[in-house]
Structure formats: C-alpha cells, structure tokens
Amino acid sequence: IHIKRNNENFILRLNSELANLHFVDCSVNTAGRNIVGLIGTSAASIHDVNFENISIENKSTARTYMGVIAYQQGGRIGIYDEQHPELGKVVLKNIKVGTNGIKNVQVGGLSGYVTGFAQLDNIEVEQITVKGNGYVGGLVGNGGNASYDHITMKDIQVTSYGNRYVGGLVCCMSCTYNSNSKAGIHNVKISGTPVYDDEGNVVDSTTVIAFDKKNLLTGSNNTNSSHIGGITGYTTVYENGFYYDPKSKEYENAPIAIDGIVVKGYTNYIGGAYGYSYRTDNVTVSNSLITEADQVTVASQRVGGISGYQYYDARRLECKNTRVVISNHSRVGLIAGEKV
C-alpha cells in the first residue's frame, strides 16, 4: 500500500484485525485532526504487518496523538511464537513522526498513546526519528498500562523540545499492581552503533534519546526538564525485566538490554535505562553515555547509569563500559542516582 501527498488517516478506526500487509512510502500530513497516523484509533489485533518509509507530520495546534497508529485502545500489536518468531511480527523501518517537532503532545514511532492493557509483542524497529513537545517515546508516547515484550530497536533518534517524559521505548507508563495485569517491560533490547573518541570513550551514537532545550512553541529555552531514560522516562509498573506468577510466586527472567546508546538530559531523573522506576530487574547497560543535553547552570539531580531514581531493591543489574558525565550535579551513581 502506497499513500503519498497530503493525507489524513488511511483508516480512521480499526476494530477487528489487520494482517499480512506491507505499507511502504506513505505519508500523513494534516492540520485537520488531533489523531494523526496511518491508522487513527485502533482496538484491533495487528500482526504480520510491515511499515516502511513512513512520514507522519502534524500541522494542527490541537492536543494530539501521533504515530503510525495514533491511538491504540486495548487489543494487541504483534504475536510472539517461540517456535516461529518470524510469524506474527510487526516491523517498522525508516519511520519519521512529528517531523515539525511542534505541539505533538503524545507521540511515538508506533503509537502516541496505548491504553486498555494492550499487548505489544514481537516488534522489530530500525531507523526511527521521533520529535515532539510533550510525551515523546521511540515506540510509544504515553504507554499507560500496556505490556511490552520481545521488542528490538536500533538506530533510533528521539528528541523532546518540551520539559518532561522521554524514553527510547516508551516515554512513561503507570499501572497499579494487579495480578491479572500483564503490564510491564520484558525482553527488550535497544541498541545503536557508538562513536568513540581517541581514548575509547563513547561520545555519540546512531541511537540518541535527548531533550533539546529549544522550545519550538515559545522560541525560548526551557530552564529545566525531568524524566528521561533509554527505556522509559517514568514507570510505576511493577514487572520490568521479569515475569511474576502470583500463584506459584515464582520469577522468570525477561532481560532488558541497552547497548551503544546516548542519553542526554538535564535537571532531574536521568538514566541509561530508566529516569524514574519502581522495579528494575535484569537490566544491562553497556557501551553507552549518559550525559547532559547542554551546559546548564542548575544542578542535574538523580542521574544514574541504569536508573536516575530507583524505588525498590533490584536484582541482576550490570553497567559496563558506560560513562555518566554530568558537570554540575547532585546524587549521581553508576547504577542509580538515588535509591530509597
């Protein structure tokens, strides 16, 4: 399917199923709606679908959801079969969302907002650029109470011109613990190709998650920002990096890996994987750089190689060949900036 020139949603609302399709060389460029994407609103099961060379741009000044699927209400995206992992996969390659960087309140490469305990499983992402002024995530903007499993992402550029909530996978997610909920982050890898200086230190990468101080709405510089991480800027979800069976009370590892990326924040809650997190098990951050987005006069607080702020005790955390470089700081650590 090819869609060019100025278009609104190809599918305004999807309720049942979308499968066995390849969207290629498509663009959506509209000022007419506040739900902007190839698919406007979806509650469907989407699997065995490729999205390639897609541009989603918003010219509206309204409160906006933006992504290939602007708003996912429940349902599922991708299906994982351990014996046949290539079946059921959703692939995104060379995607640009929010290319004007203005007034994109909830924006992600795949979806701006995901809610209703949606399941995202078996998704492969390569070469995504996401820009926005609000809730900004590489895959999903506002992640709500969804579950994320078997997801690989590489060569992604995520930039916020606002002042809070940015993540490589999802900008933020929140869910009160519920034994029937599958909400959480499992088996996720985000990677890039790092650039090294003469001393072997990472100084740049093909994957960068960053705040930009320039506010495109006001034309002035933001004076502070908070909550940015290679995985997510903010999560109160309990199951990250493991599965928990409430009946047997057994844990199963579901590792999270960050490799060769750069995270750039300033002021508060900055982490290689999580800006602010409740539970952060089974996380490895390697060959990466966590640093400030720009030279700032206020102190950056709660900065960590894995988590800026970590609430609960964690197991199996590893940070290797990774630097945390902050010039003016308070509460900085290689694993966590602050642990309570």
mmCIF file of C-alpha atoms in Angstrom:
data_model
loop_
_atom_site.group_PDB
_atom_site.id
_atom_site.type_symbol
_atom_site.label_atom_id
_atom_site.label_comp_id
_atom_site.label_asym_id
_atom_site.label_seq_id
_atom_site.Cartn_x
_atom_site.Cartn_y
_atom_site.Cartn_z
ATOM 1 C CA ILE A 1 0.000 0.000 0.000
ATOM 2 C CA HIS A 2 1.412 3.391 -1.027
ATOM 3 C CA ILE A 3 -0.061 6.688 0.205
ATOM 4 C CA LYS A 4 1.503 9.991 -0.840
ATOM 5 C CA ARG A 5 0.991 13.737 -0.658
ATOM 6 C CA ASN A 6 -1.259 15.422 1.917
ATOM 7 C CA ASN A 7 -3.406 12.772 3.541
ATOM 8 C CA GLU A 8 -5.375 12.221 6.686
ATOM 9 C CA ASN A 9 -5.885 8.817 8.305
ATOM 10 C CA PHE A 10 -5.844 5.885 5.877
ATOM 11 C CA ILE A 11 -8.004 4.005 8.399
ATOM 12 C CA LEU A 12 -9.935 6.262 10.772
ATOM 13 C CA ARG A 13 -10.889 3.470 13.211
ATOM 14 C CA LEU A 14 -9.829 -0.198 13.230
ATOM 15 C CA ASN A 15 -11.852 -2.580 15.408
ATOM 16 C CA SER A 16 -11.070 -6.136 14.309
ATOM 17 C CA GLU A 17 -7.814 -7.280 12.667
ATOM 18 C CA LEU A 18 -5.068 -6.115 10.329
ATOM 19 C CA ALA A 19 -2.634 -8.712 8.967
ATOM 20 C CA ASN A 20 -0.399 -9.679 6.036
ATOM 21 C CA LEU A 21 0.124 -6.166 4.683
ATOM 22 C CA HIS A 22 3.142 -4.043 3.759
ATOM 23 C CA PHE A 23 2.768 -0.271 3.976
ATOM 24 C CA VAL A 24 5.638 1.401 2.109
ATOM 25 C CA ASP A 25 6.413 5.001 1.050
ATOM 26 C CA CYS A 26 3.426 6.518 2.876
ATOM 27 C CA SER A 27 2.914 9.990 4.324
ATOM 28 C CA VAL A 28 0.308 11.624 6.534
ATOM 29 C CA ASN A 29 0.402 15.410 6.725
ATOM 30 C CA THR A 30 -2.656 17.086 8.144
ATOM 31 C CA ALA A 31 -3.901 20.056 10.101
ATOM 32 C CA GLY A 32 -7.437 18.731 10.186
ATOM 33 C CA ARG A 33 -7.344 16.184 13.007
ATOM 34 C CA ASN A 34 -5.972 15.749 16.504
ATOM 35 C CA ILE A 35 -5.452 11.999 15.995
ATOM 36 C CA VAL A 36 -2.756 11.725 13.331
ATOM 37 C CA GLY A 37 -1.497 8.454 11.824
ATOM 38 C CA LEU A 38 -1.972 5.926 9.063
ATOM 39 C CA ILE A 39 -4.444 4.387 11.500
ATOM 40 C CA GLY A 40 -6.293 6.886 13.669
ATOM 41 C CA THR A 41 -7.747 4.801 16.509
ATOM 42 C CA SER A 42 -7.347 1.030 16.893
ATOM 43 C CA ALA A 43 -8.693 -1.612 19.256
ATOM 44 C CA ALA A 44 -7.641 -4.405 16.914
ATOM 45 C CA SER A 45 -5.159 -7.238 16.651
ATOM 46 C CA ILE A 46 -2.373 -6.173 14.276
ATOM 47 C CA HIS A 47 0.230 -8.735 13.181
ATOM 48 C CA ASP A 48 2.346 -9.788 10.210
ATOM 49 C CA VAL A 49 2.477 -6.163 9.046
ATOM 50 C CA ASN A 50 5.451 -4.116 7.808
ATOM 51 C CA PHE A 51 5.596 -0.326 7.913
ATOM 52 C CA GLU A 52 8.482 1.076 5.843
ATOM 53 C CA ASN A 53 9.434 4.605 4.762
ATOM 54 C CA ILE A 54 6.576 6.299 6.618
ATOM 55 C CA SER A 55 6.315 10.002 7.474
ATOM 56 C CA ILE A 56 3.718 11.285 9.936
ATOM 57 C CA GLU A 57 3.636 15.061 10.352
ATOM 58 C CA ASN A 58 1.250 17.237 12.305
ATOM 59 C CA LYS A 59 0.347 20.810 11.448
ATOM 60 C CA SER A 60 -2.531 21.064 13.906
ATOM 61 C CA THR A 61 -2.321 23.171 17.061
ATOM 62 C CA ALA A 62 -4.790 20.860 18.821
ATOM 63 C CA ARG A 63 -3.975 18.370 21.566
ATOM 64 C CA THR A 64 -2.667 15.484 19.501
ATOM 65 C CA TYR A 65 -1.935 11.771 19.443
ATOM 66 C CA MET A 66 0.610 10.883 16.786
ATOM 67 C CA GLY A 67 2.184 7.707 15.419
ATOM 68 C CA VAL A 68 1.769 5.113 12.703
ATOM 69 C CA ILE A 69 -1.196 4.109 14.887
ATOM 70 C CA ALA A 70 -2.173 7.326 16.623
ATOM 71 C CA TYR A 71 -4.180 5.790 19.491
ATOM 72 C CA GLN A 72 -4.279 2.081 20.441
ATOM 73 C CA GLN A 73 -7.123 1.205 22.835
ATOM 74 C CA GLY A 74 -6.515 -2.336 24.070
ATOM 75 C CA GLY A 75 -6.068 -5.113 21.546
ATOM 76 C CA ARG A 76 -2.607 -6.290 20.582
ATOM 77 C CA ILE A 77 0.187 -5.380 18.207
ATOM 78 C CA GLY A 78 2.321 -8.345 17.186
ATOM 79 C CA ILE A 79 2.078 -12.005 18.193
ATOM 80 C CA TYR A 80 5.034 -13.996 19.518
ATOM 81 C CA ASP A 81 5.502 -17.722 18.964
ATOM 82 C CA GLU A 82 8.738 -19.052 20.457
ATOM 83 C CA GLN A 83 8.936 -21.808 17.827
ATOM 84 C CA HIS A 84 8.253 -19.445 14.911
ATOM 85 C CA PRO A 85 9.292 -15.925 15.974
ATOM 86 C CA GLU A 86 9.154 -14.522 12.434
ATOM 87 C CA LEU A 87 5.440 -15.207 12.303
ATOM 88 C CA GLY A 88 3.189 -12.571 13.801
ATOM 89 C CA LYS A 89 5.923 -9.922 13.778
ATOM 90 C CA VAL A 90 5.297 -6.215 13.233
ATOM 91 C CA VAL A 91 8.224 -4.411 11.578
ATOM 92 C CA LEU A 92 8.873 -0.674 11.453
ATOM 93 C CA LYS A 93 11.735 0.643 9.329
ATOM 94 C CA ASN A 94 12.670 4.203 8.397
ATOM 95 C CA ILE A 95 9.827 5.957 10.204
ATOM 96 C CA LYS A 96 9.632 9.712 10.870
ATOM 97 C CA VAL A 97 6.978 11.028 13.231
ATOM 98 C CA GLY A 98 6.334 14.585 14.370
ATOM 99 C CA THR A 99 8.816 15.930 11.905
ATOM 100 C CA ASN A 100 7.968 19.575 12.646
ATOM 101 C CA GLY A 101 8.547 18.991 16.370
ATOM 102 C CA ILE A 102 5.708 21.345 17.301
ATOM 103 C CA LYS A 103 2.678 20.683 19.545
ATOM 104 C CA ASN A 104 2.891 16.903 19.423
ATOM 105 C CA VAL A 105 1.553 16.182 22.879
ATOM 106 C CA GLN A 106 1.695 12.363 22.839
ATOM 107 C CA VAL A 107 3.896 10.996 20.076
ATOM 108 C CA GLY A 108 5.648 7.704 19.334
ATOM 109 C CA GLY A 109 7.117 5.921 16.348
ATOM 110 C CA LEU A 110 4.420 3.261 16.510
ATOM 111 C CA SER A 111 1.729 4.941 18.623
ATOM 112 C CA GLY A 112 1.163 8.161 20.502
ATOM 113 C CA TYR A 113 -0.981 6.607 23.224
ATOM 114 C CA VAL A 114 -1.514 2.971 24.199
ATOM 115 C CA THR A 115 -4.019 2.030 26.896
ATOM 116 C CA GLY A 116 -6.549 -0.622 27.918
ATOM 117 C CA PHE A 117 -3.933 -3.252 28.907
ATOM 118 C CA ALA A 118 -2.862 -3.557 25.266
ATOM 119 C CA GLN A 119 -0.189 -6.158 24.447
ATOM 120 C CA LEU A 120 2.766 -5.217 22.257
ATOM 121 C CA ASP A 121 4.759 -8.343 21.470
ATOM 122 C CA ASN A 122 7.220 -9.322 18.724
ATOM 123 C CA ILE A 123 8.072 -5.930 17.244
ATOM 124 C CA GLU A 124 11.236 -5.042 15.328
ATOM 125 C CA VAL A 125 12.243 -1.411 14.868
ATOM 126 C CA GLU A 126 15.060 0.147 12.846
ATOM 127 C CA GLN A 127 15.813 3.746 11.879
ATOM 128 C CA ILE A 128 13.104 5.752 13.610
ATOM 129 C CA THR A 129 13.086 9.504 14.212
ATOM 130 C CA VAL A 130 10.552 10.908 16.676
ATOM 131 C CA LYS A 131 10.230 14.567 17.660
ATOM 132 C CA GLY A 132 7.719 16.290 19.886
ATOM 133 C CA ASN A 133 6.975 18.803 22.577
ATOM 134 C CA GLY A 134 5.155 16.603 25.095
ATOM 135 C CA TYR A 135 5.141 12.881 25.855
ATOM 136 C CA VAL A 136 7.748 11.505 23.450
ATOM 137 C CA GLY A 137 8.790 7.852 23.015
ATOM 138 C CA GLY A 138 10.670 5.901 20.358
ATOM 139 C CA LEU A 139 7.954 3.251 20.090
ATOM 140 C CA VAL A 140 5.086 4.657 22.183
ATOM 141 C CA GLY A 141 4.405 8.077 23.676
ATOM 142 C CA ASN A 142 2.140 7.568 26.677
ATOM 143 C CA GLY A 143 2.390 3.850 27.463
ATOM 144 C CA GLY A 144 -0.422 3.650 30.003
ATOM 145 C CA ASN A 145 -0.839 0.138 31.388
ATOM 146 C CA ALA A 146 0.330 -1.851 28.356
ATOM 147 C CA SER A 147 2.779 -4.762 28.204
ATOM 148 C CA TYR A 148 5.912 -4.718 26.032
ATOM 149 C CA ASP A 149 7.616 -7.995 25.159
ATOM 150 C CA HIS A 150 10.123 -9.329 22.599
ATOM 151 C CA ILE A 151 10.945 -5.920 21.148
ATOM 152 C CA THR A 152 14.194 -4.929 19.431
ATOM 153 C CA MET A 153 15.032 -1.371 18.441
ATOM 154 C CA LYS A 154 18.165 0.025 16.824
ATOM 155 C CA ASP A 155 19.297 3.296 15.281
ATOM 156 C CA ILE A 156 16.601 5.485 16.803
ATOM 157 C CA GLN A 157 16.584 9.243 17.375
ATOM 158 C CA VAL A 158 14.117 10.520 19.975
ATOM 159 C CA THR A 159 14.038 14.244 20.738
ATOM 160 C CA SER A 160 11.789 16.254 23.039
ATOM 161 C CA TYR A 161 11.554 20.027 22.830
ATOM 162 C CA GLY A 162 9.386 20.011 25.950
ATOM 163 C CA ASN A 163 10.477 19.587 29.549
ATOM 164 C CA ARG A 164 9.338 16.147 30.765
ATOM 165 C CA TYR A 165 8.923 12.448 29.911
ATOM 166 C CA VAL A 166 11.107 10.960 27.176
ATOM 167 C CA GLY A 167 12.040 7.312 26.557
ATOM 168 C CA GLY A 168 13.619 5.144 23.891
ATOM 169 C CA LEU A 169 10.832 2.567 24.167
ATOM 170 C CA VAL A 170 8.012 4.497 25.846
ATOM 171 C CA CYS A 171 8.061 7.915 27.452
ATOM 172 C CA CYS A 172 6.048 6.914 30.540
ATOM 173 C CA MET A 173 3.735 4.225 31.885
ATOM 174 C CA SER A 174 1.742 3.865 35.055
ATOM 175 C CA CYS A 175 -0.222 0.960 36.488
ATOM 176 C CA THR A 176 -1.245 -0.064 39.998
ATOM 177 C CA TYR A 177 -0.161 -3.665 40.651
ATOM 178 C CA ASN A 178 -2.831 -6.136 39.547
ATOM 179 C CA SER A 179 -2.276 -9.909 39.491
ATOM 180 C CA ASN A 180 -4.388 -10.133 36.325
ATOM 181 C CA SER A 181 -2.413 -7.448 34.517
ATOM 182 C CA LYS A 182 0.448 -8.221 32.149
ATOM 183 C CA ALA A 183 1.668 -4.616 32.241
ATOM 184 C CA GLY A 184 5.432 -4.374 32.190
ATOM 185 C CA ILE A 185 8.570 -4.376 30.056
ATOM 186 C CA HIS A 186 10.105 -7.739 29.148
ATOM 187 C CA ASN A 187 12.743 -8.993 26.700
ATOM 188 C CA VAL A 188 13.545 -5.597 25.211
ATOM 189 C CA LYS A 189 16.788 -4.553 23.546
ATOM 190 C CA ILE A 190 17.640 -1.039 22.376
ATOM 191 C CA SER A 191 20.943 -0.577 20.579
ATOM 192 C CA GLY A 192 22.979 1.752 18.428
ATOM 193 C CA THR A 193 26.408 1.996 16.873
ATOM 194 C CA PRO A 194 28.551 4.064 19.243
ATOM 195 C CA VAL A 195 31.179 6.597 18.199
ATOM 196 C CA TYR A 196 34.354 6.568 20.322
ATOM 197 C CA ASP A 197 36.984 9.214 20.975
ATOM 198 C CA ASP A 198 40.722 8.501 20.889
ATOM 199 C CA GLU A 199 40.624 7.271 24.481
ATOM 200 C CA GLY A 200 37.892 4.725 23.803
ATOM 201 C CA ASN A 201 35.045 6.698 25.401
ATOM 202 C CA VAL A 202 31.591 6.793 23.815
ATOM 203 C CA VAL A 203 30.848 10.340 22.608
ATOM 204 C CA ASP A 204 27.974 9.810 20.163
ATOM 205 C CA SER A 205 25.793 7.078 18.653
ATOM 206 C CA THR A 206 23.265 6.246 15.967
ATOM 207 C CA THR A 207 20.787 5.941 18.847
ATOM 208 C CA VAL A 208 20.245 9.100 20.877
ATOM 209 C CA ILE A 209 17.468 9.802 23.377
ATOM 210 C CA ALA A 210 17.546 13.505 24.226
ATOM 211 C CA PHE A 211 15.985 16.678 25.462
ATOM 212 C CA ASP A 212 16.619 19.754 23.335
ATOM 213 C CA LYS A 213 16.481 22.963 25.356
ATOM 214 C CA LYS A 214 14.952 24.918 22.482
ATOM 215 C CA ASN A 215 11.175 25.158 22.964
ATOM 216 C CA LEU A 216 9.749 25.350 19.455
ATOM 217 C CA LEU A 217 6.420 26.658 20.715
ATOM 218 C CA THR A 218 7.798 29.687 22.549
ATOM 219 C CA GLY A 219 11.087 30.132 20.725
ATOM 220 C CA SER A 220 12.890 30.398 24.056
ATOM 221 C CA ASN A 221 14.999 27.889 26.003
ATOM 222 C CA ASN A 222 13.488 25.611 28.638
ATOM 223 C CA THR A 223 15.131 26.111 32.020
ATOM 224 C CA ASN A 224 14.539 22.593 33.348
ATOM 225 C CA SER A 225 13.490 19.094 32.340
ATOM 226 C CA SER A 226 12.798 15.781 34.033
ATOM 227 C CA HIS A 227 12.345 12.048 33.423
ATOM 228 C CA ILE A 228 14.378 10.648 30.544
ATOM 229 C CA GLY A 229 15.713 7.128 30.018
ATOM 230 C CA GLY A 230 16.930 4.750 27.330
ATOM 231 C CA ILE A 231 13.875 2.565 28.009
ATOM 232 C CA THR A 232 11.434 4.964 29.672
ATOM 233 C CA GLY A 233 11.472 8.259 31.474
ATOM 234 C CA TYR A 234 8.939 7.224 34.111
ATOM 235 C CA THR A 235 7.355 3.946 35.169
ATOM 236 C CA THR A 236 5.424 2.804 38.231
ATOM 237 C CA VAL A 237 4.750 -0.595 36.665
ATOM 238 C CA TYR A 238 5.903 -3.476 38.853
ATOM 239 C CA GLU A 239 7.038 -6.144 36.363
ATOM 240 C CA ASN A 240 10.043 -4.823 34.454
ATOM 241 C CA GLY A 241 12.703 -7.348 33.441
ATOM 242 C CA PHE A 242 10.881 -10.381 34.817
ATOM 243 C CA TYR A 243 7.590 -12.253 34.798
ATOM 244 C CA TYR A 244 5.910 -12.993 38.107
ATOM 245 C CA ASP A 245 3.404 -15.795 38.700
ATOM 246 C CA PRO A 246 1.248 -14.757 41.692
ATOM 247 C CA LYS A 247 0.051 -18.350 42.211
ATOM 248 C CA SER A 248 3.430 -20.055 42.380
ATOM 249 C CA LYS A 249 5.171 -16.837 43.484
ATOM 250 C CA GLU A 250 7.978 -17.657 41.066
ATOM 251 C CA TYR A 251 10.002 -15.218 38.970
ATOM 252 C CA GLU A 252 11.127 -15.786 35.388
ATOM 253 C CA ASN A 253 13.824 -13.611 33.849
ATOM 254 C CA ALA A 254 12.885 -11.403 30.900
ATOM 255 C CA PRO A 255 16.056 -9.334 30.410
ATOM 256 C CA ILE A 256 16.331 -5.740 29.265
ATOM 257 C CA ALA A 257 19.440 -4.637 27.375
ATOM 258 C CA ILE A 258 20.787 -1.225 26.403
ATOM 259 C CA ASP A 259 23.865 -1.251 24.166
ATOM 260 C CA GLY A 260 25.727 1.563 22.436
ATOM 261 C CA ILE A 261 23.340 4.468 23.002
ATOM 262 C CA VAL A 262 23.485 8.058 24.254
ATOM 263 C CA VAL A 263 21.001 9.597 26.709
ATOM 264 C CA LYS A 264 21.037 13.394 27.095
ATOM 265 C CA GLY A 265 19.023 15.124 29.804
ATOM 266 C CA TYR A 266 19.281 17.944 32.285
ATOM 267 C CA THR A 267 17.957 18.858 35.723
ATOM 268 C CA ASN A 268 16.256 15.709 37.079
ATOM 269 C CA TYR A 269 15.704 11.937 36.726
ATOM 270 C CA ILE A 270 18.141 10.878 34.014
ATOM 271 C CA GLY A 271 19.058 7.211 33.454
ATOM 272 C CA GLY A 272 20.617 4.892 30.908
ATOM 273 C CA ALA A 273 17.518 2.710 31.113
ATOM 274 C CA TYR A 274 15.052 4.462 33.439
ATOM 275 C CA GLY A 275 14.634 8.034 34.572
ATOM 276 C CA TYR A 276 12.290 7.058 37.424
ATOM 277 C CA SER A 277 11.429 3.441 38.145
ATOM 278 C CA TYR A 278 9.715 1.270 40.737
ATOM 279 C CA ARG A 279 11.212 -2.113 39.928
ATOM 280 C CA THR A 280 14.225 -2.564 37.651
ATOM 281 C CA ASP A 281 15.459 -6.160 37.465
ATOM 282 C CA ASN A 282 17.624 -7.882 34.861
ATOM 283 C CA VAL A 283 18.986 -4.759 33.171
ATOM 284 C CA THR A 284 22.303 -4.430 31.352
ATOM 285 C CA VAL A 285 23.581 -1.079 30.104
ATOM 286 C CA SER A 286 26.776 -1.303 28.073
ATOM 287 C CA ASN A 287 28.938 0.846 25.763
ATOM 288 C CA SER A 288 26.781 3.897 26.405
ATOM 289 C CA LEU A 289 26.915 7.517 27.545
ATOM 290 C CA ILE A 290 24.569 9.274 29.950
ATOM 291 C CA THR A 291 25.218 12.996 29.885
ATOM 292 C CA GLU A 292 23.699 16.464 29.834
ATOM 293 C CA ALA A 293 21.827 17.800 26.848
ATOM 294 C CA ASP A 294 23.570 21.141 27.079
ATOM 295 C CA GLN A 295 25.683 23.102 29.505
ATOM 296 C CA VAL A 296 23.289 24.185 32.248
ATOM 297 C CA THR A 297 23.711 26.347 35.322
ATOM 298 C CA VAL A 298 21.352 24.415 37.613
ATOM 299 C CA ALA A 299 22.471 21.115 39.111
ATOM 300 C CA SER A 300 21.342 17.857 37.498
ATOM 301 C CA GLN A 301 19.918 15.582 40.188
ATOM 302 C CA ARG A 302 19.255 11.840 40.307
ATOM 303 C CA VAL A 303 21.402 10.667 37.416
ATOM 304 C CA GLY A 304 22.384 7.005 37.001
ATOM 305 C CA GLY A 305 23.905 4.585 34.537
ATOM 306 C CA ILE A 306 20.785 2.436 34.856
ATOM 307 C CA SER A 307 18.238 4.482 36.844
ATOM 308 C CA GLY A 308 18.092 8.086 37.872
ATOM 309 C CA TYR A 309 15.737 7.134 40.705
ATOM 310 C CA GLN A 310 15.045 3.580 41.849
ATOM 311 C CA TYR A 311 12.315 2.779 44.359
ATOM 312 C CA TYR A 312 12.563 -0.948 45.141
ATOM 313 C CA ASP A 313 15.556 -3.244 45.516
ATOM 314 C CA ALA A 314 16.688 -4.735 42.226
ATOM 315 C CA ARG A 315 18.397 -7.910 41.061
ATOM 316 C CA ARG A 316 20.862 -8.587 38.249
ATOM 317 C CA LEU A 317 21.890 -5.074 37.283
ATOM 318 C CA GLU A 318 25.025 -4.570 35.188
ATOM 319 C CA CYS A 319 26.585 -1.390 33.856
ATOM 320 C CA LYS A 320 29.753 -1.862 31.787
ATOM 321 C CA ASN A 321 31.940 0.329 29.590
ATOM 322 C CA THR A 322 29.465 3.122 30.251
ATOM 323 C CA ARG A 323 30.095 6.676 31.418
ATOM 324 C CA VAL A 324 27.921 9.093 33.363
ATOM 325 C CA VAL A 325 29.201 12.591 32.550
ATOM 326 C CA ILE A 326 27.469 15.486 34.305
ATOM 327 C CA SER A 327 29.340 18.744 35.003
ATOM 328 C CA ASN A 328 27.050 20.241 37.669
ATOM 329 C CA HIS A 329 25.339 17.556 39.695
ATOM 330 C CA SER A 330 23.830 16.106 42.837
ATOM 331 C CA ARG A 331 23.011 12.433 43.540
ATOM 332 C CA VAL A 332 24.800 10.648 40.702
ATOM 333 C CA GLY A 333 25.684 6.945 40.539
ATOM 334 C CA LEU A 334 26.874 4.357 38.068
ATOM 335 C CA ILE A 335 23.849 2.146 38.843
ATOM 336 C CA ALA A 336 21.337 4.587 40.360
ATOM 337 C CA GLY A 337 21.404 8.268 41.199
ATOM 338 C CA GLU A 338 19.100 7.764 44.173
ATOM 339 C CA LYS A 339 17.733 4.593 45.765
ATOM 340 C CA VAL A 340 15.100 4.634 48.511
#
